Tab-separated table of C-alpha atoms in Angstrom:
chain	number	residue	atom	x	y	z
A	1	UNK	CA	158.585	71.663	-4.039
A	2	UNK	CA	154.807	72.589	-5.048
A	3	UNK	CA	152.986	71.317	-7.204
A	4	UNK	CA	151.746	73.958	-10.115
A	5	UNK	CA	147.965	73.502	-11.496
A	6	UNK	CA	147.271	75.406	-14.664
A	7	UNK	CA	143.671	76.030	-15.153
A	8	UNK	CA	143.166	76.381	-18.760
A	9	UNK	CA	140.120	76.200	-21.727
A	10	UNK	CA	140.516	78.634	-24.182
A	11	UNK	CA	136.656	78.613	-24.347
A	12	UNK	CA	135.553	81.583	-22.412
A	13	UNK	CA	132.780	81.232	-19.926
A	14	UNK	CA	133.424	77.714	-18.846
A	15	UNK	CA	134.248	78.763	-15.331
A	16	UNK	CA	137.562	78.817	-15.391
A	17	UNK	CA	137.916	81.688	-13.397
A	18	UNK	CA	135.642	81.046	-11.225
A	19	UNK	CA	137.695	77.803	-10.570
A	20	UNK	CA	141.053	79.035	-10.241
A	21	UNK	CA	139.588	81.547	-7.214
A	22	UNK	CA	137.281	79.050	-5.540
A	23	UNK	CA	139.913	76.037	-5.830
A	24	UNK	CA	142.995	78.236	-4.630
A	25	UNK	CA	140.650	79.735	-1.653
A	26	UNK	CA	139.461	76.391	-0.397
A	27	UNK	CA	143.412	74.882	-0.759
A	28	UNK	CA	144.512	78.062	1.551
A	29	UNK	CA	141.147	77.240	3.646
A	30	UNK	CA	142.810	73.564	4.111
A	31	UNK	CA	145.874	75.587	5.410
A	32	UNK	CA	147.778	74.404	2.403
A	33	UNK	CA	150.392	77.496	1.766
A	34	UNK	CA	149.142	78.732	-1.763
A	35	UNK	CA	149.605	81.196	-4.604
A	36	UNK	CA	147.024	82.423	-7.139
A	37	UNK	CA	148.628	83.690	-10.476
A	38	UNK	CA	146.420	85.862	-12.688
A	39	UNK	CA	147.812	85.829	-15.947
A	40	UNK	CA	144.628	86.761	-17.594
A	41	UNK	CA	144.856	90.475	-19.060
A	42	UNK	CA	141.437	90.679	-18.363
A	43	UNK	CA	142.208	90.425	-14.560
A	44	UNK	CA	138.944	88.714	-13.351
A	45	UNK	CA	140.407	86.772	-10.920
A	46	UNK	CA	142.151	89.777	-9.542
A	47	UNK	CA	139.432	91.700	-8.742
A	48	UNK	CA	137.375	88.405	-7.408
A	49	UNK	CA	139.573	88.081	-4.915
A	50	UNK	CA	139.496	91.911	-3.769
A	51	UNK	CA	142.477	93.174	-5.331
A	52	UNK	CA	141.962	95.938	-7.386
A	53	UNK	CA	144.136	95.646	-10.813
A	54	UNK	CA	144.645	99.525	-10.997
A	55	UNK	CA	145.689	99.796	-7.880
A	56	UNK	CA	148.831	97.120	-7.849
A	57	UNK	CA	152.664	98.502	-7.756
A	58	UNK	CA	153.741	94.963	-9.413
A	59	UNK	CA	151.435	92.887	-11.123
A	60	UNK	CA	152.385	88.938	-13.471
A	61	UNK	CA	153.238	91.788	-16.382
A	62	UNK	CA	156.291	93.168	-14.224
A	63	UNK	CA	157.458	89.597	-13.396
A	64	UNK	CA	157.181	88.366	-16.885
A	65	UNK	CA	158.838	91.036	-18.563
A	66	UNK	CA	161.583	90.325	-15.741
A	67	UNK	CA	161.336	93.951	-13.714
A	68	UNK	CA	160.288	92.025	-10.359
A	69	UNK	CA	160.657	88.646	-9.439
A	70	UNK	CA	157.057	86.121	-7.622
A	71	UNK	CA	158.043	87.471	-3.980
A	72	UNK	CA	157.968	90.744	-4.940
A	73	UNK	CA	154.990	90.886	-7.021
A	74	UNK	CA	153.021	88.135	-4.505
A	75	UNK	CA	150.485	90.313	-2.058
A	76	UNK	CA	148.327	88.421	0.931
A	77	UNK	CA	144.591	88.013	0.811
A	78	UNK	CA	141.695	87.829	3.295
A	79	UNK	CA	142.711	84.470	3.590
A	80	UNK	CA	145.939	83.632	5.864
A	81	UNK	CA	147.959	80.627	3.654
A	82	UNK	CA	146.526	82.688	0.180
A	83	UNK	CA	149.138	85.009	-1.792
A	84	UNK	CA	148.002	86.218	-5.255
A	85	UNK	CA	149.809	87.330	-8.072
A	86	UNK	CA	147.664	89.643	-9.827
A	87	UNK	CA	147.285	90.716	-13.133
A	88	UNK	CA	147.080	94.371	-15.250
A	89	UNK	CA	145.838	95.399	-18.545
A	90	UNK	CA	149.492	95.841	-19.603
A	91	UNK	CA	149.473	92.016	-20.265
A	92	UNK	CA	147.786	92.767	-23.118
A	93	UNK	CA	151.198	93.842	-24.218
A	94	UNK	CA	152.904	90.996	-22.675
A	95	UNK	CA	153.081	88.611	-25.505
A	96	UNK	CA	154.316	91.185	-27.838
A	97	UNK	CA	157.319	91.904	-26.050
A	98	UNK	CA	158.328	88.701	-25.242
A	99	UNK	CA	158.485	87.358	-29.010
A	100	UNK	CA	161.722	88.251	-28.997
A	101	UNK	CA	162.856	87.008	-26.099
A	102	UNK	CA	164.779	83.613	-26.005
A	103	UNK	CA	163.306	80.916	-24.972
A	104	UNK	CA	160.343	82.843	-24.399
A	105	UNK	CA	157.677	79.523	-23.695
A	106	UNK	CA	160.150	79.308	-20.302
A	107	UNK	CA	159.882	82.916	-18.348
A	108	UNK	CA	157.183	82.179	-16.171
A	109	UNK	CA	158.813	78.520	-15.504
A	110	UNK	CA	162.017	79.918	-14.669
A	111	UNK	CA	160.402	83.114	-12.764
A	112	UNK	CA	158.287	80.022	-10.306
A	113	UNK	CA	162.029	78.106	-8.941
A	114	UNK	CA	161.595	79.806	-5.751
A	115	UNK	CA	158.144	80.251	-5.194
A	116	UNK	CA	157.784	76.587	-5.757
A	117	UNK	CA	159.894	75.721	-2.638
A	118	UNK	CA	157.870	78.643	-0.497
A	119	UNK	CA	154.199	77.605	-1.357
A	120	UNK	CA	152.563	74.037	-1.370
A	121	UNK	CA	150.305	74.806	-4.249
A	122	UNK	CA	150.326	77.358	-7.142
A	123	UNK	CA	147.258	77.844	-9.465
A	124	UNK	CA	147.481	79.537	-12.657
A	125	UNK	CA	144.476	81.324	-13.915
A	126	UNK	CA	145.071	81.399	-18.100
A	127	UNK	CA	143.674	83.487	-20.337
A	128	UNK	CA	141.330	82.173	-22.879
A	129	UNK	CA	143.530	81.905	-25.882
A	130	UNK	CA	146.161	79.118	-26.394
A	131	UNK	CA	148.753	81.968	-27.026
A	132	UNK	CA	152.063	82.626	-25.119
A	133	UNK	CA	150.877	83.351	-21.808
A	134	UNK	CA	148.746	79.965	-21.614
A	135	UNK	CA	151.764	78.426	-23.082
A	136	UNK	CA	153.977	79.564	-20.288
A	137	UNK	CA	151.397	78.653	-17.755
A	138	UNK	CA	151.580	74.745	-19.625
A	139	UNK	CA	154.995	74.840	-19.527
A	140	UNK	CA	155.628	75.981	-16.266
A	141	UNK	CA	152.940	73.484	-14.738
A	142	UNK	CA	153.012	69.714	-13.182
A	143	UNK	CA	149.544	69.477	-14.257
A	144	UNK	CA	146.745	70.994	-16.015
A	145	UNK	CA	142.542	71.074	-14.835
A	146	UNK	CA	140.263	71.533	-17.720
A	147	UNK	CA	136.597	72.915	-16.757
A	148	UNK	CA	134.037	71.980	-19.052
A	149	UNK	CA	130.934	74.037	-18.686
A	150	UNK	CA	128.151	71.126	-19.240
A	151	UNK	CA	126.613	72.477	-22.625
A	152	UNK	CA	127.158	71.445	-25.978
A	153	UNK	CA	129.365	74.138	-27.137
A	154	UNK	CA	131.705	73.752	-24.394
A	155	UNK	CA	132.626	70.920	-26.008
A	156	UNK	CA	133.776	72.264	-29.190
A	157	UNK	CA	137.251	73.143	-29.009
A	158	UNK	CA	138.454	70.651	-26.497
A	159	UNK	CA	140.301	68.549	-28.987
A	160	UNK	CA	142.393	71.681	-29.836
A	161	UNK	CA	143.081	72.266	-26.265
A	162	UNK	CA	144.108	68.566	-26.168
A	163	UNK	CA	146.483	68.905	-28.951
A	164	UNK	CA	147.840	72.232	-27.559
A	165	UNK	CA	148.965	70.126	-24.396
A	166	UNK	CA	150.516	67.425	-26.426
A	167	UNK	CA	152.806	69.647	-28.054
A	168	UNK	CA	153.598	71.454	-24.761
A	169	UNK	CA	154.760	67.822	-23.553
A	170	UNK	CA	156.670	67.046	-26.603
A	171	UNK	CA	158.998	70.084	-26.948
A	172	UNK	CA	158.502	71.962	-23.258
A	173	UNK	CA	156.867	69.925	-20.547
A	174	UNK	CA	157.380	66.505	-20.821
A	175	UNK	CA	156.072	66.063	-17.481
A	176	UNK	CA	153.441	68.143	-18.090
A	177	UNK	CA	149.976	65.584	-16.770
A	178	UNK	CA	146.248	66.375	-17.165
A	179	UNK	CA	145.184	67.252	-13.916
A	180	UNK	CA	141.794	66.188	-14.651
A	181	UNK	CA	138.559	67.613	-16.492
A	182	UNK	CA	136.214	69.642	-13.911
A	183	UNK	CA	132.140	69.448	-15.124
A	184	UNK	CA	131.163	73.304	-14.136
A	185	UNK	CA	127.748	75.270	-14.328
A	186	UNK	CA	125.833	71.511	-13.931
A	187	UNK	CA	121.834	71.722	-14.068
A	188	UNK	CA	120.707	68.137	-13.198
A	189	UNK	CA	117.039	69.149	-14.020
A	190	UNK	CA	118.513	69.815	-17.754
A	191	UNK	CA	118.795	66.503	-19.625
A	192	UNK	CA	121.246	68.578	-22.041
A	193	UNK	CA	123.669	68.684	-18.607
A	194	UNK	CA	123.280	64.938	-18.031
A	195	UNK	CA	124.207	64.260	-21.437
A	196	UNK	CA	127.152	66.172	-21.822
A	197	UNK	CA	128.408	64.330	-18.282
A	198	UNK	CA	128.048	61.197	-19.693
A	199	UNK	CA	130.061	62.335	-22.987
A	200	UNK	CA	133.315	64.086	-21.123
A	201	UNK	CA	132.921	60.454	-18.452
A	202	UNK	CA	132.922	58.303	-21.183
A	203	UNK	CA	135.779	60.299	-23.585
A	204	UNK	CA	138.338	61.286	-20.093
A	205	UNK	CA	137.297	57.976	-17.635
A	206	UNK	CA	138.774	58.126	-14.810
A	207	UNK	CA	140.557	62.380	-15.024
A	208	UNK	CA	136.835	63.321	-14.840
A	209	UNK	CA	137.066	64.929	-11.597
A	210	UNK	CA	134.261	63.262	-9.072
A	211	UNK	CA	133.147	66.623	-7.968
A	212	UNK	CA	130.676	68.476	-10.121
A	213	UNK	CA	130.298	72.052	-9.464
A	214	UNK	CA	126.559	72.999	-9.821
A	215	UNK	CA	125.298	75.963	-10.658
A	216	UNK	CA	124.866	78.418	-7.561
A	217	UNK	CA	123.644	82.192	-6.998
A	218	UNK	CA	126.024	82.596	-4.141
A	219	UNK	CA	128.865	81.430	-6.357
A	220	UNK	CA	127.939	83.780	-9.105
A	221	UNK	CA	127.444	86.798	-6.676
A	222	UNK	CA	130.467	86.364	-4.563
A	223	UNK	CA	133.091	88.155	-7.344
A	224	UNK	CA	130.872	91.226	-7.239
A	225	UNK	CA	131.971	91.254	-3.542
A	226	UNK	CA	135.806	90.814	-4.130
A	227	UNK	CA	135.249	87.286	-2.032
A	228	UNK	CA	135.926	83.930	-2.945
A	229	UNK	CA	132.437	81.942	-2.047
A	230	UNK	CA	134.138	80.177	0.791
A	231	UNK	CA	133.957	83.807	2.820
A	232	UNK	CA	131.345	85.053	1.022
A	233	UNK	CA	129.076	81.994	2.086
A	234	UNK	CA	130.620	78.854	3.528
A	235	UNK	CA	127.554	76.660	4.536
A	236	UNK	CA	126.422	77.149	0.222
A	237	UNK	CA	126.304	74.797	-2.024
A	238	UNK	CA	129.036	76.535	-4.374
A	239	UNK	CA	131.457	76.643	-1.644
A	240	UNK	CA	131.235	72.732	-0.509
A	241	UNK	CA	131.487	71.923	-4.091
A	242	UNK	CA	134.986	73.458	-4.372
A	243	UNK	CA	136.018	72.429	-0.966
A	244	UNK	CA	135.147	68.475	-2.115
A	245	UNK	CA	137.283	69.497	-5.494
A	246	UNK	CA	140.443	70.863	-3.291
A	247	UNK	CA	140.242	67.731	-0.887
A	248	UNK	CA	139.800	65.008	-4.524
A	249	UNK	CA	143.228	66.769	-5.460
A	250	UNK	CA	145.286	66.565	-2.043
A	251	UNK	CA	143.790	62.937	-2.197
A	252	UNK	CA	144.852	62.576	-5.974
A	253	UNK	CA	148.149	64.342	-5.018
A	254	UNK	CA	149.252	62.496	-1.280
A	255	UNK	CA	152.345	64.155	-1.447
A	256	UNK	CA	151.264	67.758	-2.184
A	257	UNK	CA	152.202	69.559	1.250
A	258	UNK	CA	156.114	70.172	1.280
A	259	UNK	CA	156.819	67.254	-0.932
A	260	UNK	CA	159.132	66.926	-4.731
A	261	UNK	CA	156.004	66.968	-6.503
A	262	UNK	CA	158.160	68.666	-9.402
A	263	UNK	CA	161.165	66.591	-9.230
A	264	UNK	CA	159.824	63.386	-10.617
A	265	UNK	CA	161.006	62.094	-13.627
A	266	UNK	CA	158.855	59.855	-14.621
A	267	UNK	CA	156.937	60.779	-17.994
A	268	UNK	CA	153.369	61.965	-17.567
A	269	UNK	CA	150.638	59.382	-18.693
A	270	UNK	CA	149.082	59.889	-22.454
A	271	UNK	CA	146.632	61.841	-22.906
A	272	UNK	CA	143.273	60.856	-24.706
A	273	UNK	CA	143.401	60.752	-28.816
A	274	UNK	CA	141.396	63.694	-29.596
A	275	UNK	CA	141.746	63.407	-33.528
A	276	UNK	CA	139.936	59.993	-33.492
A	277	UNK	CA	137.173	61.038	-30.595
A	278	UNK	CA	133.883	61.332	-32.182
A	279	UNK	CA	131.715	60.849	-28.989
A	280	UNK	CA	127.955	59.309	-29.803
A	281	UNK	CA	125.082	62.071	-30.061
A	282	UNK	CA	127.050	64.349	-32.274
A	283	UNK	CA	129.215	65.416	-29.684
A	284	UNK	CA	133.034	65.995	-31.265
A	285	UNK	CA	136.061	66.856	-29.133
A	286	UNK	CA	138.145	68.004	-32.504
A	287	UNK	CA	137.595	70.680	-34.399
């Protein structure tokens, strides 16, 4: 089975979007069989992978609201081993509807039982909100990646987010495991940048993902193409930053390709205390 990577920070502008393309394009580049769910109404990644949201027959809305199951609602990319998923405005709607629905936290869990026996990996792109659609994403995931954009108010917030996955794992996803905390939009002429690294490194350890992802023209100017930056330009420094990200995961994750990565029962390993993190230089991860 798969292994399912939500990419969640209900802080907007921290690159998660940017992430969820970038890291599911460079997976599919590795020829690693993956799938790209937008479940963001806003539909960013959609349309910064080429796929036009007004243009889709069957978008994550349809398959949520249980009119069309993953395989029918999945469409190929540019790239050969990348499906997406994309999203529509309707989701705006999506949340609304499902409130009455039992066991509502579990639709896009149950909806992923057969896509997670076609494709190796599935990324999640969340909204940013901890409502129900990021709580489906949580619950529906093996693990969760966490950019932090390195600025101070990126910061802010994180404890919430922290909490928010606790209680996924206590009542939905006990198995649910931070994938690990991604430092995005990194300046190392900014001492600001440096210092924020050193915070998240010192607060996470060892989930702080190795790979930094800098900031980079071509990686800001590829969505305006409809490309990921790995076909928009390969040899820039944007594109081997996510490339070194997707190969730290397969190496976190040994048994990614075609392997039970969602049949273990073992419980997921604690997560950080954020109500008693008060990082030095008046940096706070709770609210």
């Amino acid at each position: 089975m798969g292994k399912v990577i939500a990419i969640a920070n209900q802080k907007g502008g921290v690159g998660k979007t940017t992430t969820a393309i970038n890291l599911a394009a460079s997976l599919a580049a590795s020829e690693y069989s993956t799938l790209l769910i937008d479940i963001d109404p806003q539909a960013n990644c959609s349309s910064g992978i080429g796929v036009d949201p007004q243009d889709v027959d069957a978008s994550v809305y349809e398959v949520l609201i249980g009119d069309v199951s993953i395989d029918e609602a999945a469409r190929s990319t540019e790239l050969p081993f990348l499906d997406l998923v994309p999203s529509h405005i309707n989701l705006v709607g999506a949340e609304i509807e499902m409130i009455d629905v039992m066991e509502r936290e579990q639709i896009l869990k149950r909806a992923l039982k057969r896509a997670r026996r076609k494709y190796d990996v599935i990324i999640i792109d969340c909204p940013p909100s901890l409502g129900l659609l990021t709580l489906n994403a949580l619950t529906a995931a093996d693990g969760v990646l966490v950019p932090v954009q390195a600025e101070y108010f990126a910061l802010e917030g994180l404890g919430q987010l922290l909490n928010t996955i606790k209680i996924v794992r206590q009542h939905l996803n006990p198995e649910l495991a931070l994938e690990g905390v991604l430092l995005t939009m990194f300046d190392s002429r900014l001492r600001l940048s440096n210092q924020v690294a050193d915070e998240v490194r010192r607060y996470f350890g060892d989930k702080v993902f190795q790979t930094i992802v800098q900031r980079n023209v071509r990686l800001s100017e590829a969505p305006s193409f409809g490309k990921p930056v790995i076909l928009h330009d390969a040899s820039s420094k944007g594109a081997r930053n996510y490339m070194a990200l997707a190969r730290e995961i397969l190496d976190n994750n040994p048994d990614i390709a075609g392997a039970a990565a969602g049949d273990t029962t073992d419980d997921a390993p604690p997560l950080p205390d954020a109500s008693d993190a008060t990082p030095a230089n008046g940096f706070s991860f709770s609210e």
